[in-house]
Amino acid sequence: MPLLELSGIHARYGEMAALQGVDLDLSEGETLALAGANGAGKTTLMRLLCGLMPPSRGEVRVAGICLPPGDPRAAAAAGLALVPEGRLLFDSLSVEENLMIGAGARAGRWSLKAIYDLFPVLRDKRTQPPGSLSGGQQQMVAIGRALAANPAILLCDEISLGLSPLVTREVYEALKSVQREGIALIVVDQDVSRAQAISDRVACMFQGRLTLTGPAATTTPQAMKAAFFGDAA
Amino acid sequence: MTALFELLLQGVTLGGLYGVIGAGLALTFGVLRVVNLSHGELITIGAFIAVGVTALAPTVPVLAVLVLACALCAALGGLLQVAFVERAMHFRDPMVPMLVTFGIAVILRNLLVETAGADLRGLNVGGLAQASLQLGPVIIGALPVVTLGIAVVVFAGLAAVIRHTRFGREVRALSDRPDIAALMGIRVARVHVKVAALAAGLAALAGVLLAMRASVSPYSGVSYLLIAFEVVVLGGLGSTRGAFAAGVLLGVTQVLSAWWDSNAGLLYVHLVFFSILVLRAMTGRLS
């Protein structure tokens, strides 16, 4: 049984259809790179998965159990955690408070110490407000904050947005450590090839539909490009 | 010079009270994003509970009366949040919860008139009302000093709770990013109820302190709400620390202007508020 199953997911923003019948699954410990142009529906899918918006049709199952629509607490308890696009850290909280705020949703190995071991640079910044950190360090806090909830599935939206190549490499190294802990990942990144390099499978969206899913190792850039512009491979 | 110092001291003590008047509204706006138009009525209800309890049981100490009024008002605030405001917050339009609190204000005001009458009431605090303290050459009333002391303790306590407790962290997170806070597993509706109860408790505290100094009528809520708005806007939307500072500024303004023009009432307070708004608008720092 897959860890995550989406069947016939539709979502709307008022009159506009953002997702139109998305079917997708993810196995335990699997990593999926999700690609697509701006407005293809990637962020909507991420928001929907973690309960920030309800589907207009369809259902999301985690370990076979249907998630109540639009309930972020239930999604967190089921093991879904989001590293949102733009980090969206709590500015009034210190780095450590940001990391602690989501702790306790589930039991697991991601204690404060484990997060500091993954991102040692944050240990010295623990009392600082996140706004005083560099973009890369802020992304580390965002990843750490999501890990503190001990997720089974980590959703990373635009993971390298605004980061330098050096910092992006660091962030991806951290994601590999997360993979080694058996956590499933869905990674959205404008740099598709980088996300593909750490993934087991790739998927591509166009105008709210999945236009491609396939093994990361054998999906060619040509097939990705065709799916990116809406031509099914 | 001594007279000026006395006036400043009086202004600061009054300002502490104004800060308490605004604190609950600041909290409600900062965390719930709701402009609570029933805040003034919660202040008057707090005052009337204290007056009523003192009339029924004159031997009950003032401090116990104050705690009881705050607790009852906090329960009322939490109940109103669960029954009406939280439901109204599900609408995207912020006008909906604001209008709901307007409706609540009208109902509470009329319920108060029906049950307690429209007369002005004050809280008898015995000798404390006339007592004074001598600090060197400066003489100041004991009651205003006690009021300021309570305000300082309340603001320090509030700051400690917001800074050091799990509830405080949740409040700050919700105030920053409500949607992401929900993702972190925070029980948003439960925090909302606690905040509404805390704000109503602070309103009751302000009401009791006001009733110790002056007379209160069921219709006083609107004028308190105006003060509360000025405190919240000057102090920064949602900032309780700013509310205290703004309260002190307005209190000092009122006392100094009363010395200058004894018939001015709150005129100069409103003028100072308006001037600061204009100044902020000119420098592009309205929000």
Short mmCIF file of C-alpha atoms in Angstrom, two decimals:
data_model
loop_
_atom_site.label_atom_id
_atom_site.label_comp_id
_atom_site.label_asym_id
_atom_site.label_seq_id
_atom_site.Cartn_x
_atom_site.Cartn_y
_atom_site.Cartn_z
CA MET A 1 0.00 0.00 0.00
CA PRO A 2 1.42 3.43 -0.89
CA LEU A 3 2.14 5.84 1.96
CA LEU A 4 0.40 8.70 0.17
CA GLU A 5 -2.41 8.39 -2.36
CA LEU A 6 -4.17 11.20 -4.17
CA SER A 7 -7.17 10.21 -6.21
CA GLY A 8 -9.15 12.47 -8.51
CA ILE A 9 -8.04 15.68 -6.79
CA HIS A 10 -9.70 18.86 -8.00
CA ALA A 11 -9.20 22.29 -6.45
CA ARG A 12 -10.49 25.74 -7.34
CA TYR A 13 -9.73 29.36 -6.52
CA GLY A 14 -13.19 30.80 -7.01
CA GLU A 15 -14.03 30.25 -10.67
CA MET A 16 -10.50 29.19 -11.60
CA ALA A 17 -9.70 25.48 -11.63
CA ALA A 18 -6.22 25.06 -10.10
CA LEU A 19 -6.13 21.23 -10.02
CA GLN A 20 -8.08 19.07 -12.42
CA GLY A 21 -8.13 15.41 -11.51
CA VAL A 22 -4.67 14.72 -10.07
CA ASP A 23 -3.89 11.06 -9.26
CA LEU A 24 -0.57 10.45 -7.57
CA ASP A 25 0.98 8.10 -5.07
CA LEU A 26 4.17 8.01 -3.05
CA SER A 27 5.77 5.04 -1.29
CA GLU A 28 7.47 5.06 2.09
CA GLY A 29 10.92 6.62 1.83
CA GLU A 30 10.44 7.54 -1.82
CA THR A 31 11.47 10.91 -3.26
CA LEU A 32 9.45 12.56 -6.02
CA ALA A 33 10.60 15.62 -7.96
CA LEU A 34 7.57 17.67 -8.98
CA ALA A 35 8.11 20.01 -11.94
CA GLY A 36 5.92 22.43 -13.84
CA ALA A 37 5.74 26.04 -14.99
CA ASN A 38 4.47 28.84 -12.76
CA GLY A 39 0.72 28.40 -12.31
CA ALA A 40 0.82 24.69 -13.18
CA GLY A 41 -0.62 23.82 -9.76
CA LYS A 42 2.44 22.62 -7.81
CA THR A 43 2.04 24.99 -4.85
CA THR A 44 -1.73 24.42 -4.80
CA LEU A 45 -1.06 20.68 -4.60
CA MET A 46 1.40 21.21 -1.74
CA ARG A 47 -1.04 23.46 0.14
CA LEU A 48 -3.83 20.97 -0.37
CA LEU A 49 -1.70 18.05 0.84
CA CYS A 50 -0.93 19.74 4.13
CA GLY A 51 -4.52 20.84 4.69
CA LEU A 52 -4.15 24.53 3.96
CA MET A 53 -6.95 24.27 1.39
CA PRO A 54 -9.63 21.64 0.84
CA PRO A 55 -10.04 19.81 -2.48
CA SER A 56 -13.29 20.54 -4.31
CA ARG A 57 -13.33 16.86 -5.30
CA GLY A 58 -11.21 13.80 -4.64
CA GLU A 59 -9.44 12.51 -1.57
CA VAL A 60 -6.01 12.30 0.03
CA ARG A 61 -5.05 9.11 1.88
CA VAL A 62 -2.06 8.63 4.15
CA ALA A 63 -1.28 5.00 5.01
CA GLY A 64 -4.75 4.13 3.73
CA ILE A 65 -6.57 6.61 5.98
CA CYS A 66 -8.52 9.42 4.32
CA LEU A 67 -7.49 12.89 5.53
CA PRO A 68 -10.28 15.28 6.50
CA PRO A 69 -10.27 18.05 3.88
CA GLY A 70 -8.66 21.40 4.79
CA ASP A 71 -7.48 20.34 8.25
CA PRO A 72 -3.79 21.23 8.75
CA ARG A 73 -3.68 19.69 12.23
CA ALA A 74 -4.91 16.36 10.90
CA ALA A 75 -2.38 16.52 8.07
CA ALA A 76 0.44 17.22 10.55
CA ALA A 77 -0.72 14.37 12.80
CA ALA A 78 -0.81 12.05 9.77
CA GLY A 79 2.83 12.90 9.06
CA LEU A 80 2.75 15.61 6.38
CA ALA A 81 5.00 18.64 6.91
CA LEU A 82 5.62 21.55 4.57
CA VAL A 83 8.70 23.63 3.85
CA PRO A 84 6.75 26.46 2.22
CA GLU A 85 7.80 28.57 -0.72
CA GLY A 86 9.46 31.72 0.65
CA ARG A 87 10.17 29.98 4.00
CA LEU A 88 7.37 31.87 5.85
CA LEU A 89 9.12 31.72 9.23
CA PHE A 90 7.63 33.29 12.34
CA ASP A 91 9.42 36.63 12.66
CA SER A 92 8.36 37.19 16.30
CA LEU A 93 9.89 33.90 17.38
CA SER A 94 13.59 33.15 17.76
CA VAL A 95 15.25 30.49 15.62
CA GLU A 96 14.88 27.92 18.40
CA GLU A 97 11.26 28.86 19.05
CA ASN A 98 10.57 28.44 15.33
CA LEU A 99 12.07 24.96 15.54
CA MET A 100 10.12 24.08 18.69
CA ILE A 101 6.73 25.37 17.64
CA GLY A 102 5.85 22.33 15.54
CA ALA A 103 7.48 19.77 17.81
CA GLY A 104 5.18 17.25 19.41
CA ALA A 105 2.85 16.66 16.46
CA ARG A 106 4.29 13.10 16.30
CA ALA A 107 6.94 11.14 18.15
CA GLY A 108 10.23 10.50 16.36
CA ARG A 109 13.94 11.09 16.21
CA TRP A 110 13.91 14.76 15.18
CA SER A 111 14.72 16.40 18.49
CA LEU A 112 16.21 19.87 18.74
CA LYS A 113 19.65 18.24 19.04
CA ALA A 114 19.13 16.17 15.88
CA ILE A 115 18.13 19.30 13.96
CA TYR A 116 21.19 21.20 15.23
CA ASP A 117 23.34 18.23 14.23
CA LEU A 118 21.90 18.46 10.72
CA PHE A 119 22.34 22.24 10.57
CA PRO A 120 25.18 23.07 13.04
CA VAL A 121 25.20 26.72 11.96
CA LEU A 122 21.78 27.21 13.56
CA ARG A 123 23.05 26.25 17.00
CA ASP A 124 24.87 29.59 17.36
CA LYS A 125 21.88 31.50 16.03
CA ARG A 126 19.30 29.89 18.29
CA THR A 127 18.30 33.08 20.12
CA GLN A 128 18.28 35.32 17.05
CA PRO A 129 15.16 36.32 15.11
CA PRO A 130 15.03 34.51 11.74
CA GLY A 131 14.98 37.83 9.92
CA SER A 132 18.62 38.37 10.90
CA LEU A 133 19.73 35.15 9.14
CA SER A 134 20.90 34.69 5.56
CA GLY A 135 18.48 33.20 3.04
CA GLY A 136 20.21 29.81 3.24
CA GLN A 137 20.09 29.76 7.03
CA GLN A 138 16.42 30.72 6.90
CA GLN A 139 15.77 27.79 4.58
CA MET A 140 17.54 25.54 7.09
CA VAL A 141 15.23 26.83 9.84
CA ALA A 142 12.23 26.15 7.60
CA ILE A 143 13.42 22.58 6.95
CA GLY A 144 14.24 22.09 10.65
CA ARG A 145 10.85 23.43 11.68
CA ALA A 146 9.14 20.91 9.40
CA LEU A 147 11.39 18.06 10.60
CA ALA A 148 10.61 18.86 14.25
CA ALA A 149 7.09 17.57 13.60
CA ASN A 150 8.69 14.18 12.77
CA PRO A 151 6.99 13.85 9.40
CA ALA A 152 6.65 10.72 7.29
CA ILE A 153 6.42 12.91 4.18
CA LEU A 154 8.29 16.19 3.79
CA LEU A 155 6.90 18.59 1.19
CA CYS A 156 9.54 21.03 -0.05
CA ASP A 157 8.12 23.87 -2.15
CA GLU A 158 10.62 25.85 -4.26
CA ILE A 159 13.42 24.59 -2.10
CA SER A 160 16.25 26.57 -3.72
CA LEU A 161 14.35 29.77 -4.52
CA GLY A 162 16.63 32.77 -3.97
CA LEU A 163 19.58 30.69 -2.75
CA SER A 164 23.12 30.81 -4.09
CA PRO A 165 24.44 27.63 -5.80
CA LEU A 166 26.70 26.94 -2.82
CA VAL A 167 23.86 27.17 -0.31
CA THR A 168 21.57 25.18 -2.59
CA ARG A 169 24.16 22.38 -2.55
CA GLU A 170 24.17 22.48 1.27
CA VAL A 171 20.38 22.32 1.39
CA TYR A 172 20.33 19.33 -0.97
CA GLU A 173 22.96 17.58 1.16
CA ALA A 174 20.62 18.05 4.13
CA LEU A 175 17.74 16.59 2.11
CA LYS A 176 19.89 13.51 1.41
CA SER A 177 20.35 13.09 5.17
CA VAL A 178 16.58 13.34 5.55
CA GLN A 179 16.16 10.67 2.87
CA ARG A 180 18.52 8.37 4.77
CA GLU A 181 16.14 8.58 7.74
CA GLY A 182 13.45 6.99 5.58
CA ILE A 183 11.34 10.12 5.16
CA ALA A 184 9.48 10.39 1.84
CA LEU A 185 10.01 13.68 -0.01
CA ILE A 186 8.17 15.67 -2.63
CA VAL A 187 10.57 18.31 -3.95
CA VAL A 188 9.50 21.26 -6.08
CA ASP A 189 12.39 23.22 -7.56
CA GLN A 190 12.77 25.47 -10.60
CA ASP A 191 16.05 23.66 -11.16
CA VAL A 192 14.35 20.41 -12.17
CA SER A 193 17.55 18.53 -12.94
CA ARG A 194 18.88 19.12 -9.41
CA ALA A 195 15.66 17.82 -7.83
CA GLN A 196 15.62 14.92 -10.29
CA ALA A 197 19.16 13.96 -9.28
CA ILE A 198 18.07 13.07 -5.73
CA SER A 199 14.70 11.60 -6.68
CA ASP A 200 13.35 8.11 -7.38
CA ARG A 201 10.57 9.42 -9.60
CA VAL A 202 9.67 12.61 -11.40
CA ALA A 203 6.28 14.11 -12.12
CA CYS A 204 5.35 17.12 -14.20
CA MET A 205 2.25 19.30 -14.06
CA PHE A 206 0.64 21.50 -16.67
CA GLN A 207 -2.51 23.57 -16.11
CA GLY A 208 -3.57 21.62 -13.03
CA ARG A 209 -3.00 18.15 -14.50
CA LEU A 210 -0.20 15.65 -14.22
CA THR A 211 1.31 15.29 -17.66
CA LEU A 212 4.12 12.91 -16.76
CA THR A 213 5.24 10.55 -14.06
CA GLY A 214 8.21 8.25 -14.47
CA PRO A 215 11.44 6.96 -12.98
CA ALA A 216 13.92 9.76 -12.35
CA ALA A 217 16.81 7.72 -13.73
CA THR A 218 15.27 7.09 -17.15
CA THR A 219 13.10 10.15 -17.78
CA THR A 220 14.86 12.22 -20.40
CA PRO A 221 15.07 16.00 -20.47
CA GLN A 222 13.15 15.89 -23.75
CA ALA A 223 10.25 14.04 -22.12
CA MET A 224 10.30 16.51 -19.20
CA LYS A 225 10.32 19.45 -21.59
CA ALA A 226 7.36 18.05 -23.52
CA ALA A 227 5.40 17.45 -20.28
CA PHE A 228 6.36 20.90 -19.02
CA PHE A 229 4.58 22.47 -22.00
CA GLY A 230 1.59 20.13 -21.86
CA ASP A 231 2.53 17.51 -24.43
CA ALA A 232 2.14 14.08 -22.85
CA ALA A 233 5.17 11.90 -23.53
CA MET B 1 8.70 72.70 38.75
CA THR B 2 7.21 70.53 41.51
CA ALA B 3 3.71 71.21 40.16
CA LEU B 4 4.81 70.13 36.68
CA PHE B 5 6.36 66.97 38.08
CA GLU B 6 3.13 66.24 39.95
CA LEU B 7 1.16 66.70 36.75
CA LEU B 8 3.50 64.42 34.83
CA LEU B 9 3.17 61.79 37.54
CA GLN B 10 -0.61 62.06 37.43
CA GLY B 11 -0.45 61.77 33.65
CA VAL B 12 1.64 58.62 33.87
CA THR B 13 -0.75 57.02 36.36
CA LEU B 14 -3.73 57.86 34.14
CA GLY B 15 -1.75 56.61 31.13
CA GLY B 16 -1.22 53.23 32.79
CA LEU B 17 -4.99 52.92 33.01
CA TYR B 18 -5.38 53.94 29.36
CA GLY B 19 -2.81 51.31 28.47
CA VAL B 20 -4.91 48.65 30.20
CA ILE B 21 -7.99 49.95 28.35
CA GLY B 22 -6.17 49.42 25.03
CA ALA B 23 -4.31 46.21 25.86
CA GLY B 24 -7.23 43.82 25.33
CA LEU B 25 -8.16 45.46 22.04
CA ALA B 26 -4.51 45.26 20.89
CA LEU B 27 -4.40 41.58 21.74
CA THR B 28 -7.66 40.82 19.94
CA PHE B 29 -6.57 42.69 16.85
CA GLY B 30 -3.03 41.34 16.85
CA VAL B 31 -3.92 37.67 17.20
CA LEU B 32 -7.50 37.29 16.03
CA ARG B 33 -7.33 40.07 13.42
CA VAL B 34 -10.73 41.14 14.65
CA VAL B 35 -11.66 44.74 15.42
CA ASN B 36 -13.66 44.06 18.56
CA LEU B 37 -16.29 46.79 18.78
CA SER B 38 -17.69 45.25 21.97
CA HIS B 39 -14.47 45.97 23.89
CA GLY B 40 -15.95 49.12 25.46
CA GLU B 41 -19.00 47.21 26.67
CA LEU B 42 -16.78 44.52 28.21
CA ILE B 43 -15.05 47.34 30.13
CA THR B 44 -18.37 48.65 31.46
CA ILE B 45 -19.59 45.13 32.28
CA GLY B 46 -16.39 44.59 34.30
CA ALA B 47 -17.10 47.82 36.19
CA PHE B 48 -20.74 46.92 36.81
CA ILE B 49 -19.89 43.41 38.02
CA ALA B 50 -17.55 44.97 40.59
CA VAL B 51 -20.13 47.58 41.61
CA GLY B 52 -22.83 44.89 41.87
CA VAL B 53 -20.70 42.50 43.92
CA THR B 54 -19.65 45.30 46.29
CA ALA B 55 -23.31 46.32 46.75
CA LEU B 56 -24.36 42.73 47.50
CA ALA B 57 -21.38 41.87 49.72
CA PRO B 58 -19.72 45.06 51.00
CA THR B 59 -17.24 43.13 53.14
CA VAL B 60 -15.58 41.38 50.19
CA PRO B 61 -12.09 42.89 49.68
CA VAL B 62 -11.63 45.06 46.59
CA LEU B 63 -8.91 42.76 45.27
CA ALA B 64 -11.24 39.76 45.40
CA VAL B 65 -13.94 41.81 43.65
CA LEU B 66 -11.44 42.75 40.95
CA VAL B 67 -10.38 39.12 40.42
CA LEU B 68 -14.00 37.97 40.29
CA ALA B 69 -14.97 40.67 37.76
CA CYS B 70 -11.98 39.75 35.56
CA ALA B 71 -12.78 36.02 35.76
CA LEU B 72 -16.47 36.48 34.93
CA CYS B 73 -15.69 38.83 32.07
CA ALA B 74 -13.01 36.46 30.75
CA ALA B 75 -15.58 33.65 30.76
CA LEU B 76 -18.02 35.91 28.90
CA GLY B 77 -15.34 36.86 26.36
CA GLY B 78 -14.44 33.22 25.74
CA LEU B 79 -18.10 32.29 25.40
CA LEU B 80 -18.80 35.09 22.90
CA GLN B 81 -15.74 33.98 20.90
CA VAL B 82 -16.95 30.37 20.70
CA ALA B 83 -20.59 31.20 20.06
CA PHE B 84 -20.31 34.07 17.59
CA VAL B 85 -16.94 35.60 16.69
CA GLU B 86 -15.07 32.39 15.76
CA ARG B 87 -17.87 31.43 13.41
CA ALA B 88 -17.88 34.89 11.86
CA MET B 89 -14.09 34.62 11.34
CA HIS B 90 -14.64 31.79 8.86
CA PHE B 91 -15.83 34.38 6.36
CA ARG B 92 -13.03 35.88 4.31
CA ASP B 93 -14.42 39.39 4.69
CA PRO B 94 -13.08 40.99 7.94
CA MET B 95 -16.22 43.16 8.03
CA VAL B 96 -18.26 40.12 9.11
CA PRO B 97 -16.62 39.54 12.54
CA MET B 98 -16.41 43.30 13.07
CA LEU B 99 -20.15 43.68 12.49
CA VAL B 100 -20.80 40.70 14.75
CA THR B 101 -18.88 42.41 17.57
CA PHE B 102 -20.89 45.59 16.85
CA GLY B 103 -24.08 43.57 17.31
CA ILE B 104 -22.71 42.04 20.50
CA ALA B 105 -21.88 45.54 21.79
CA VAL B 106 -25.45 46.75 21.20
CA ILE B 107 -26.94 43.68 22.91
CA LEU B 108 -24.56 43.87 25.89
CA ARG B 109 -25.18 47.59 26.36
CA ASN B 110 -28.95 47.16 26.38
CA LEU B 111 -28.77 44.11 28.64
CA LEU B 112 -26.74 46.19 31.07
CA VAL B 113 -29.31 49.03 30.99
CA GLU B 114 -32.13 46.52 31.52
CA THR B 115 -30.46 44.79 34.44
CA ALA B 116 -28.53 47.57 36.17
CA GLY B 117 -30.35 50.72 35.05
CA ALA B 118 -28.89 53.72 33.27
CA ASP B 119 -27.54 55.49 36.38
CA LEU B 120 -23.91 56.41 36.85
CA ARG B 121 -22.13 54.08 39.28
CA GLY B 122 -18.78 54.16 41.02
CA LEU B 123 -16.87 51.66 43.10
CA ASN B 124 -16.40 52.58 46.73
CA VAL B 125 -12.81 51.84 47.71
CA GLY B 126 -13.06 53.43 51.16
CA GLY B 127 -10.17 55.53 52.38
CA LEU B 128 -8.00 54.66 49.39
CA ALA B 129 -9.88 57.21 47.26
CA GLN B 130 -8.80 60.09 49.49
CA ALA B 131 -5.40 58.80 50.59
CA SER B 132 -2.30 60.46 49.25
CA LEU B 133 1.41 59.78 49.17
CA GLN B 134 4.14 62.31 49.75
CA LEU B 135 7.29 61.77 47.70
CA GLY B 136 9.57 64.59 48.86
CA PRO B 137 7.86 67.81 47.82
CA VAL B 138 5.46 65.94 45.50
CA ILE B 139 2.01 64.86 46.71
CA ILE B 140 0.07 62.33 44.70
CA GLY B 141 -3.12 60.34 45.29
CA ALA B 142 -2.65 56.77 46.48
CA LEU B 143 -5.36 55.38 44.17
CA PRO B 144 -3.69 56.53 40.93
CA VAL B 145 -0.39 55.07 42.16
CA VAL B 146 -2.10 51.77 42.98
CA THR B 147 -3.75 51.85 39.52
CA LEU B 148 -0.38 52.43 37.87
CA GLY B 149 1.18 49.67 39.97
CA ILE B 150 -1.53 47.23 38.86
CA ALA B 151 -1.08 48.31 35.23
CA VAL B 152 2.69 47.81 35.40
CA VAL B 153 2.31 44.38 37.01
CA VAL B 154 -0.29 43.36 34.43
CA PHE B 155 1.81 44.51 31.49
CA ALA B 156 4.93 42.83 32.92
CA GLY B 157 2.95 39.63 33.48
CA LEU B 158 1.47 39.79 30.00
CA ALA B 159 4.92 40.33 28.50
CA ALA B 160 6.30 37.36 30.48
CA VAL B 161 3.46 35.10 29.36
CA ILE B 162 3.85 36.14 25.72
CA ARG B 163 7.64 35.78 25.88
CA HIS B 164 8.17 32.63 27.93
CA THR B 165 5.19 30.29 27.74
CA ARG B 166 4.00 27.84 25.11
CA PHE B 167 0.74 29.80 24.92
CA GLY B 168 2.80 32.95 24.27
CA ARG B 169 4.75 31.27 21.47
CA GLU B 170 1.51 30.11 19.90
CA VAL B 171 0.05 33.61 20.21
CA ARG B 172 3.10 35.14 18.51
CA ALA B 173 3.13 32.49 15.78
CA LEU B 174 -0.58 33.02 15.10
CA SER B 175 -0.08 36.75 15.05
CA ASP B 176 2.76 36.38 12.50
CA ARG B 177 1.33 33.75 10.13
CA PRO B 178 -2.01 32.21 11.04
CA ASP B 179 -2.03 29.64 8.21
CA ILE B 180 1.49 28.37 8.86
CA ALA B 181 0.76 28.27 12.61
CA ALA B 182 -2.11 25.88 11.89
CA LEU B 183 0.34 23.71 9.92
CA MET B 184 2.50 23.42 13.02
CA GLY B 185 -0.34 21.63 14.78
CA ILE B 186 -1.44 24.65 16.84
CA ARG B 187 -5.12 24.41 17.86
CA VAL B 188 -6.00 27.77 16.36
CA ALA B 189 -9.60 28.01 17.58
CA ARG B 190 -8.53 27.10 21.12
CA VAL B 191 -5.85 29.81 21.16
CA HIS B 192 -8.43 32.27 19.82
CA VAL B 193 -10.76 31.49 22.74
CA LYS B 194 -7.95 31.91 25.27
CA VAL B 195 -6.94 35.24 23.72
CA ALA B 196 -10.56 36.47 23.65
CA ALA B 197 -10.93 35.49 27.31
CA LEU B 198 -7.65 37.20 28.24
CA ALA B 199 -8.68 40.35 26.35
CA ALA B 200 -12.08 40.40 28.08
CA GLY B 201 -10.38 39.89 31.45
CA LEU B 202 -8.11 42.88 30.72
CA ALA B 203 -11.18 44.90 29.70
CA ALA B 204 -12.81 44.04 33.03
CA LEU B 205 -9.66 45.06 34.89
CA ALA B 206 -9.74 48.41 33.11
CA GLY B 207 -13.44 48.75 33.98
CA VAL B 208 -12.90 48.09 37.68
CA LEU B 209 -9.95 50.51 37.82
CA LEU B 210 -12.06 53.15 36.03
CA ALA B 211 -14.96 52.63 38.44
CA MET B 212 -12.56 53.21 41.35
CA ARG B 213 -11.62 56.63 39.95
CA ALA B 214 -14.83 57.86 38.34
CA SER B 215 -18.45 57.05 37.65
CA VAL B 216 -19.38 54.61 34.92
CA SER B 217 -22.66 54.27 33.02
CA PRO B 218 -23.80 51.49 30.69
CA TYR B 219 -23.30 53.98 27.86
CA SER B 220 -19.64 54.70 28.75
CA GLY B 221 -18.39 51.86 26.53
CA VAL B 222 -18.25 53.95 23.36
CA SER B 223 -15.94 56.58 24.88
CA TYR B 224 -13.68 53.83 26.31
CA LEU B 225 -13.60 52.17 22.91
CA LEU B 226 -12.43 55.44 21.37
CA ILE B 227 -9.58 55.69 23.90
CA ALA B 228 -8.75 52.03 23.29
CA PHE B 229 -8.58 52.61 19.53
CA GLU B 230 -6.27 55.58 19.96
CA VAL B 231 -4.03 53.57 22.26
CA VAL B 232 -3.91 50.63 19.85
CA VAL B 233 -3.29 52.74 16.73
CA LEU B 234 -0.58 54.84 18.40
CA GLY B 235 1.05 51.89 20.11
CA GLY B 236 1.20 49.81 16.96
CA LEU B 237 -1.55 47.41 15.89
CA GLY B 238 -1.38 44.33 18.05
CA SER B 239 1.43 45.51 20.34
CA THR B 240 0.64 45.33 24.06
CA ARG B 241 3.94 47.01 24.99
CA GLY B 242 3.15 49.80 22.53
CA ALA B 243 -0.32 50.07 24.09
CA PHE B 244 1.24 50.88 27.46
CA ALA B 245 3.55 53.53 25.97
CA ALA B 246 0.68 55.07 23.98
CA GLY B 247 -1.53 55.03 27.07
CA VAL B 248 1.11 56.95 29.02
CA LEU B 249 1.45 59.51 26.19
CA LEU B 250 -2.30 60.09 26.07
CA GLY B 251 -2.61 60.18 29.87
CA VAL B 252 0.15 62.77 30.22
CA THR B 253 -1.44 64.79 27.42
CA GLN B 254 -4.82 64.77 29.16
CA VAL B 255 -3.49 65.83 32.54
CA LEU B 256 -1.24 68.56 31.11
CA SER B 257 -4.00 69.89 28.87
CA ALA B 258 -6.46 69.92 31.81
CA TRP B 259 -4.00 72.13 33.66
CA TRP B 260 -3.81 74.41 30.64
CA ASP B 261 -7.52 74.34 29.82
CA SER B 262 -9.75 72.81 32.50
CA ASN B 263 -12.74 72.50 30.14
CA ALA B 264 -10.83 70.64 27.44
CA GLY B 265 -11.76 67.10 28.52
CA LEU B 266 -10.29 64.71 25.95
CA LEU B 267 -9.98 67.34 23.21
CA TYR B 268 -6.18 67.58 23.35
CA VAL B 269 -5.85 63.81 23.65
CA HIS B 270 -7.71 63.44 20.36
CA LEU B 271 -5.70 66.30 18.83
CA VAL B 272 -2.40 64.64 19.79
CA PHE B 273 -3.66 61.38 18.31
CA PHE B 274 -4.72 63.15 15.12
CA SER B 275 -1.40 65.03 14.87
CA ILE B 276 0.61 61.82 15.19
CA LEU B 277 -1.55 60.17 12.53
CA VAL B 278 -0.95 63.12 10.18
CA LEU B 279 2.77 62.98 10.93
CA ARG B 280 2.85 59.26 10.22
CA ALA B 281 0.89 59.75 7.00
CA MET B 282 3.38 62.41 5.88
CA THR B 283 6.31 60.12 6.60
CA GLY B 284 4.62 57.09 5.04
CA ARG B 285 4.40 55.09 8.29
CA LEU B 286 0.66 54.76 8.75
CA SER B 287 0.61 51.00 9.34
#
